Amino acid sequence: MKFKYNVFNFITALMFVLAFLSLMISYATTIMYYVAMVFFVVGFSMLSVIFIKNYINQSIDDDTIGDPIIMELSGGVDGETYVMTDEKQNKKERRIKRTQKFDRLLPSIFSILAAGLFLFLFIRSIIVN
């Protein structure tokens, strides 16, 4: 997956850098822990937006290409005729496509889960302390 330079990607990377710096400084002051958690939540949320946007663009590209109708040449009593592919092959292709779509969507799911985890940790650290 290619990432092109734009301001949104730069800000996302900056959020993670600031989060790690804040996490390092949090050993000196406790308030920086909360700042680091906020930066992580924002960074993972922005990263999930980037992944979802790339998934949508790639899905649109795949749909515009389309699937060609595959017909096979078979010889019979009446001569050669074109026959469509069987249903089992279509089911296999659909299953493969579905797993490929899920695999492409997996980074965004992970990023959303990570943002939720950091949000939970942030809220829990506020409540406990």
mmCIF file with all atom_site columns, N, CA, C and O in Angstrom, residues 3 15 22 26 33-36 40 61 67 70 74 77 83-84 97 100 124:
data_model
loop_
_atom_site.group_PDB
_atom_site.id
_atom_site.type_symbol
_atom_site.label_atom_id
_atom_site.label_alt_id
_atom_site.label_comp_id
_atom_site.label_asym_id
_atom_site.label_entity_id
_atom_site.label_seq_id
_atom_site.pdbx_PDB_ins_code
_atom_site.Cartn_x
_atom_site.Cartn_y
_atom_site.Cartn_z
_atom_site.occupancy
_atom_site.B_iso_or_equiv
_atom_site.pdbx_formal_charge
_atom_site.auth_seq_id
_atom_site.auth_comp_id
_atom_site.auth_asym_id
_atom_site.auth_atom_id
_atom_site.pdbx_PDB_model_num
ATOM 1  N N  . PHE A 1 3   ? 1.681   5.251   0.335   1.00 0.00 ? 3   PHE A N  1
ATOM 2  C CA . PHE A 1 3   ? 1.212   6.465   0.970   1.00 0.00 ? 3   PHE A CA 1
ATOM 3  C C  . PHE A 1 3   ? 1.810   7.640   0.229   1.00 0.00 ? 3   PHE A C  1
ATOM 4  O O  . PHE A 1 3   ? 3.024   7.753   0.112   1.00 0.00 ? 3   PHE A O  1
ATOM 5  N N  . MET A 1 15  ? 1.627   13.268  14.913  1.00 0.00 ? 15  MET A N  1
ATOM 6  C CA . MET A 1 15  ? 0.916   12.862  16.131  1.00 0.00 ? 15  MET A CA 1
ATOM 7  C C  . MET A 1 15  ? 1.619   11.694  16.819  1.00 0.00 ? 15  MET A C  1
ATOM 8  O O  . MET A 1 15  ? 1.755   11.666  18.038  1.00 0.00 ? 15  MET A O  1
ATOM 9  N N  . SER A 1 22  ? 6.064   12.499  24.177  1.00 0.00 ? 22  SER A N  1
ATOM 10 C CA . SER A 1 22  ? 5.311   12.741  25.409  1.00 0.00 ? 22  SER A CA 1
ATOM 11 C C  . SER A 1 22  ? 5.390   11.545  26.351  1.00 0.00 ? 22  SER A C  1
ATOM 12 O O  . SER A 1 22  ? 5.448   11.707  27.570  1.00 0.00 ? 22  SER A O  1
ATOM 13 N N  . SER A 1 26  ? 6.889   11.581  30.029  1.00 0.00 ? 26  SER A N  1
ATOM 14 C CA . SER A 1 26  ? 5.936   11.274  31.100  1.00 0.00 ? 26  SER A CA 1
ATOM 15 C C  . SER A 1 26  ? 6.609   10.658  32.319  1.00 0.00 ? 26  SER A C  1
ATOM 16 O O  . SER A 1 26  ? 6.028   10.651  33.401  1.00 0.00 ? 26  SER A O  1
ATOM 17 N N  . TYR A 1 33  ? 1.731   11.870  30.538  1.00 0.00 ? 33  TYR A N  1
ATOM 18 C CA . TYR A 1 33  ? 1.118   10.580  30.229  1.00 0.00 ? 33  TYR A CA 1
ATOM 19 C C  . TYR A 1 33  ? -0.251  10.794  29.585  1.00 0.00 ? 33  TYR A C  1
ATOM 20 O O  . TYR A 1 33  ? -0.596  10.140  28.608  1.00 0.00 ? 33  TYR A O  1
ATOM 21 N N  . TYR A 1 34  ? -1.020  11.719  30.135  1.00 0.00 ? 34  TYR A N  1
ATOM 22 C CA . TYR A 1 34  ? -2.338  12.013  29.579  1.00 0.00 ? 34  TYR A CA 1
ATOM 23 C C  . TYR A 1 34  ? -2.232  12.626  28.180  1.00 0.00 ? 34  TYR A C  1
ATOM 24 O O  . TYR A 1 34  ? -3.016  12.305  27.289  1.00 0.00 ? 34  TYR A O  1
ATOM 25 N N  . VAL A 1 35  ? -1.244  13.475  28.008  1.00 0.00 ? 35  VAL A N  1
ATOM 26 C CA . VAL A 1 35  ? -1.016  14.080  26.689  1.00 0.00 ? 35  VAL A CA 1
ATOM 27 C C  . VAL A 1 35  ? -0.631  13.003  25.671  1.00 0.00 ? 35  VAL A C  1
ATOM 28 O O  . VAL A 1 35  ? -1.110  13.004  24.534  1.00 0.00 ? 35  VAL A O  1
ATOM 29 N N  . ALA A 1 36  ? 0.219   12.063  26.096  1.00 0.00 ? 36  ALA A N  1
ATOM 30 C CA . ALA A 1 36  ? 0.628   10.976  25.204  1.00 0.00 ? 36  ALA A CA 1
ATOM 31 C C  . ALA A 1 36  ? -0.570  10.113  24.804  1.00 0.00 ? 36  ALA A C  1
ATOM 32 O O  . ALA A 1 36  ? -0.704  9.727   23.633  1.00 0.00 ? 36  ALA A O  1
ATOM 33 N N  . PHE A 1 40  ? -1.954  9.492   21.049  1.00 0.00 ? 40  PHE A N  1
ATOM 34 C CA . PHE A 1 40  ? -2.114  8.153   20.481  1.00 0.00 ? 40  PHE A CA 1
ATOM 35 C C  . PHE A 1 40  ? -3.534  7.938   19.951  1.00 0.00 ? 40  PHE A C  1
ATOM 36 O O  . PHE A 1 40  ? -3.721  7.356   18.876  1.00 0.00 ? 40  PHE A O  1
ATOM 37 N N  . ASP A 1 61  ? -11.426 1.226   -7.701  1.00 0.00 ? 61  ASP A N  1
ATOM 38 C CA . ASP A 1 61  ? -10.580 0.838   -8.830  1.00 0.00 ? 61  ASP A CA 1
ATOM 39 C C  . ASP A 1 61  ? -10.854 -0.592  -9.268  1.00 0.00 ? 61  ASP A C  1
ATOM 40 O O  . ASP A 1 61  ? -10.892 -0.889  -10.459 1.00 0.00 ? 61  ASP A O  1
ATOM 41 N N  . ASP A 1 67  ? -14.976 -7.723  -13.829 1.00 0.00 ? 67  ASP A N  1
ATOM 42 C CA . ASP A 1 67  ? -14.600 -9.098  -14.138 1.00 0.00 ? 67  ASP A CA 1
ATOM 43 C C  . ASP A 1 67  ? -15.081 -9.453  -15.529 1.00 0.00 ? 67  ASP A C  1
ATOM 44 O O  . ASP A 1 67  ? -16.253 -9.303  -15.849 1.00 0.00 ? 67  ASP A O  1
ATOM 45 N N  . ILE A 1 70  ? -16.045 -15.183 -18.462 1.00 0.00 ? 70  ILE A N  1
ATOM 46 C CA . ILE A 1 70  ? -15.158 -16.236 -18.947 1.00 0.00 ? 70  ILE A CA 1
ATOM 47 C C  . ILE A 1 70  ? -16.017 -17.329 -19.569 1.00 0.00 ? 70  ILE A C  1
ATOM 48 O O  . ILE A 1 70  ? -16.881 -17.903 -18.917 1.00 0.00 ? 70  ILE A O  1
ATOM 49 N N  . SER A 1 74  ? -16.010 -25.580 -25.923 1.00 0.00 ? 74  SER A N  1
ATOM 50 C CA . SER A 1 74  ? -16.127 -27.027 -25.741 1.00 0.00 ? 74  SER A CA 1
ATOM 51 C C  . SER A 1 74  ? -16.632 -27.644 -27.046 1.00 0.00 ? 74  SER A C  1
ATOM 52 O O  . SER A 1 74  ? -17.433 -27.059 -27.760 1.00 0.00 ? 74  SER A O  1
ATOM 53 N N  . VAL A 1 77  ? -21.304 -32.803 -30.066 1.00 0.00 ? 77  VAL A N  1
ATOM 54 C CA . VAL A 1 77  ? -21.887 -33.441 -31.242 1.00 0.00 ? 77  VAL A CA 1
ATOM 55 C C  . VAL A 1 77  ? -22.234 -32.381 -32.289 1.00 0.00 ? 77  VAL A C  1
ATOM 56 O O  . VAL A 1 77  ? -22.045 -32.578 -33.483 1.00 0.00 ? 77  VAL A O  1
ATOM 57 N N  . VAL A 1 83  ? -19.263 -22.268 -23.628 1.00 0.00 ? 83  VAL A N  1
ATOM 58 C CA . VAL A 1 83  ? -19.996 -22.639 -22.424 1.00 0.00 ? 83  VAL A CA 1
ATOM 59 C C  . VAL A 1 83  ? -19.490 -21.760 -21.270 1.00 0.00 ? 83  VAL A C  1
ATOM 60 O O  . VAL A 1 83  ? -18.296 -21.513 -21.151 1.00 0.00 ? 83  VAL A O  1
ATOM 61 N N  . MET A 1 84  ? -20.432 -21.294 -20.449 1.00 0.00 ? 84  MET A N  1
ATOM 62 C CA . MET A 1 84  ? -20.055 -20.490 -19.273 1.00 0.00 ? 84  MET A CA 1
ATOM 63 C C  . MET A 1 84  ? -19.367 -21.386 -18.252 1.00 0.00 ? 84  MET A C  1
ATOM 64 O O  . MET A 1 84  ? -19.541 -22.606 -18.249 1.00 0.00 ? 84  MET A O  1
ATOM 65 N N  . LYS A 1 97  ? -12.384 -13.416 -3.382  1.00 0.00 ? 97  LYS A N  1
ATOM 66 C CA . LYS A 1 97  ? -12.565 -11.962 -3.397  1.00 0.00 ? 97  LYS A CA 1
ATOM 67 C C  . LYS A 1 97  ? -12.966 -11.441 -2.027  1.00 0.00 ? 97  LYS A C  1
ATOM 68 O O  . LYS A 1 97  ? -12.485 -10.407 -1.579  1.00 0.00 ? 97  LYS A O  1
ATOM 69 N N  . GLN A 1 100 ? -9.994  -11.448 0.235   1.00 0.00 ? 100 GLN A N  1
ATOM 70 C CA . GLN A 1 100 ? -9.074  -10.383 -0.142  1.00 0.00 ? 100 GLN A CA 1
ATOM 71 C C  . GLN A 1 100 ? -9.580  -9.025  0.329   1.00 0.00 ? 100 GLN A C  1
ATOM 72 O O  . GLN A 1 100 ? -8.804  -8.195  0.796   1.00 0.00 ? 100 GLN A O  1
ATOM 73 N N  . ARG A 1 124 ? -9.676  5.342   31.742  1.00 0.00 ? 124 ARG A N  1
ATOM 74 C CA . ARG A 1 124 ? -9.441  4.570   32.971  1.00 0.00 ? 124 ARG A CA 1
ATOM 75 C C  . ARG A 1 124 ? -8.376  5.214   33.843  1.00 0.00 ? 124 ARG A C  1
ATOM 76 O O  . ARG A 1 124 ? -8.501  5.233   35.064  1.00 0.00 ? 124 ARG A O  1
#
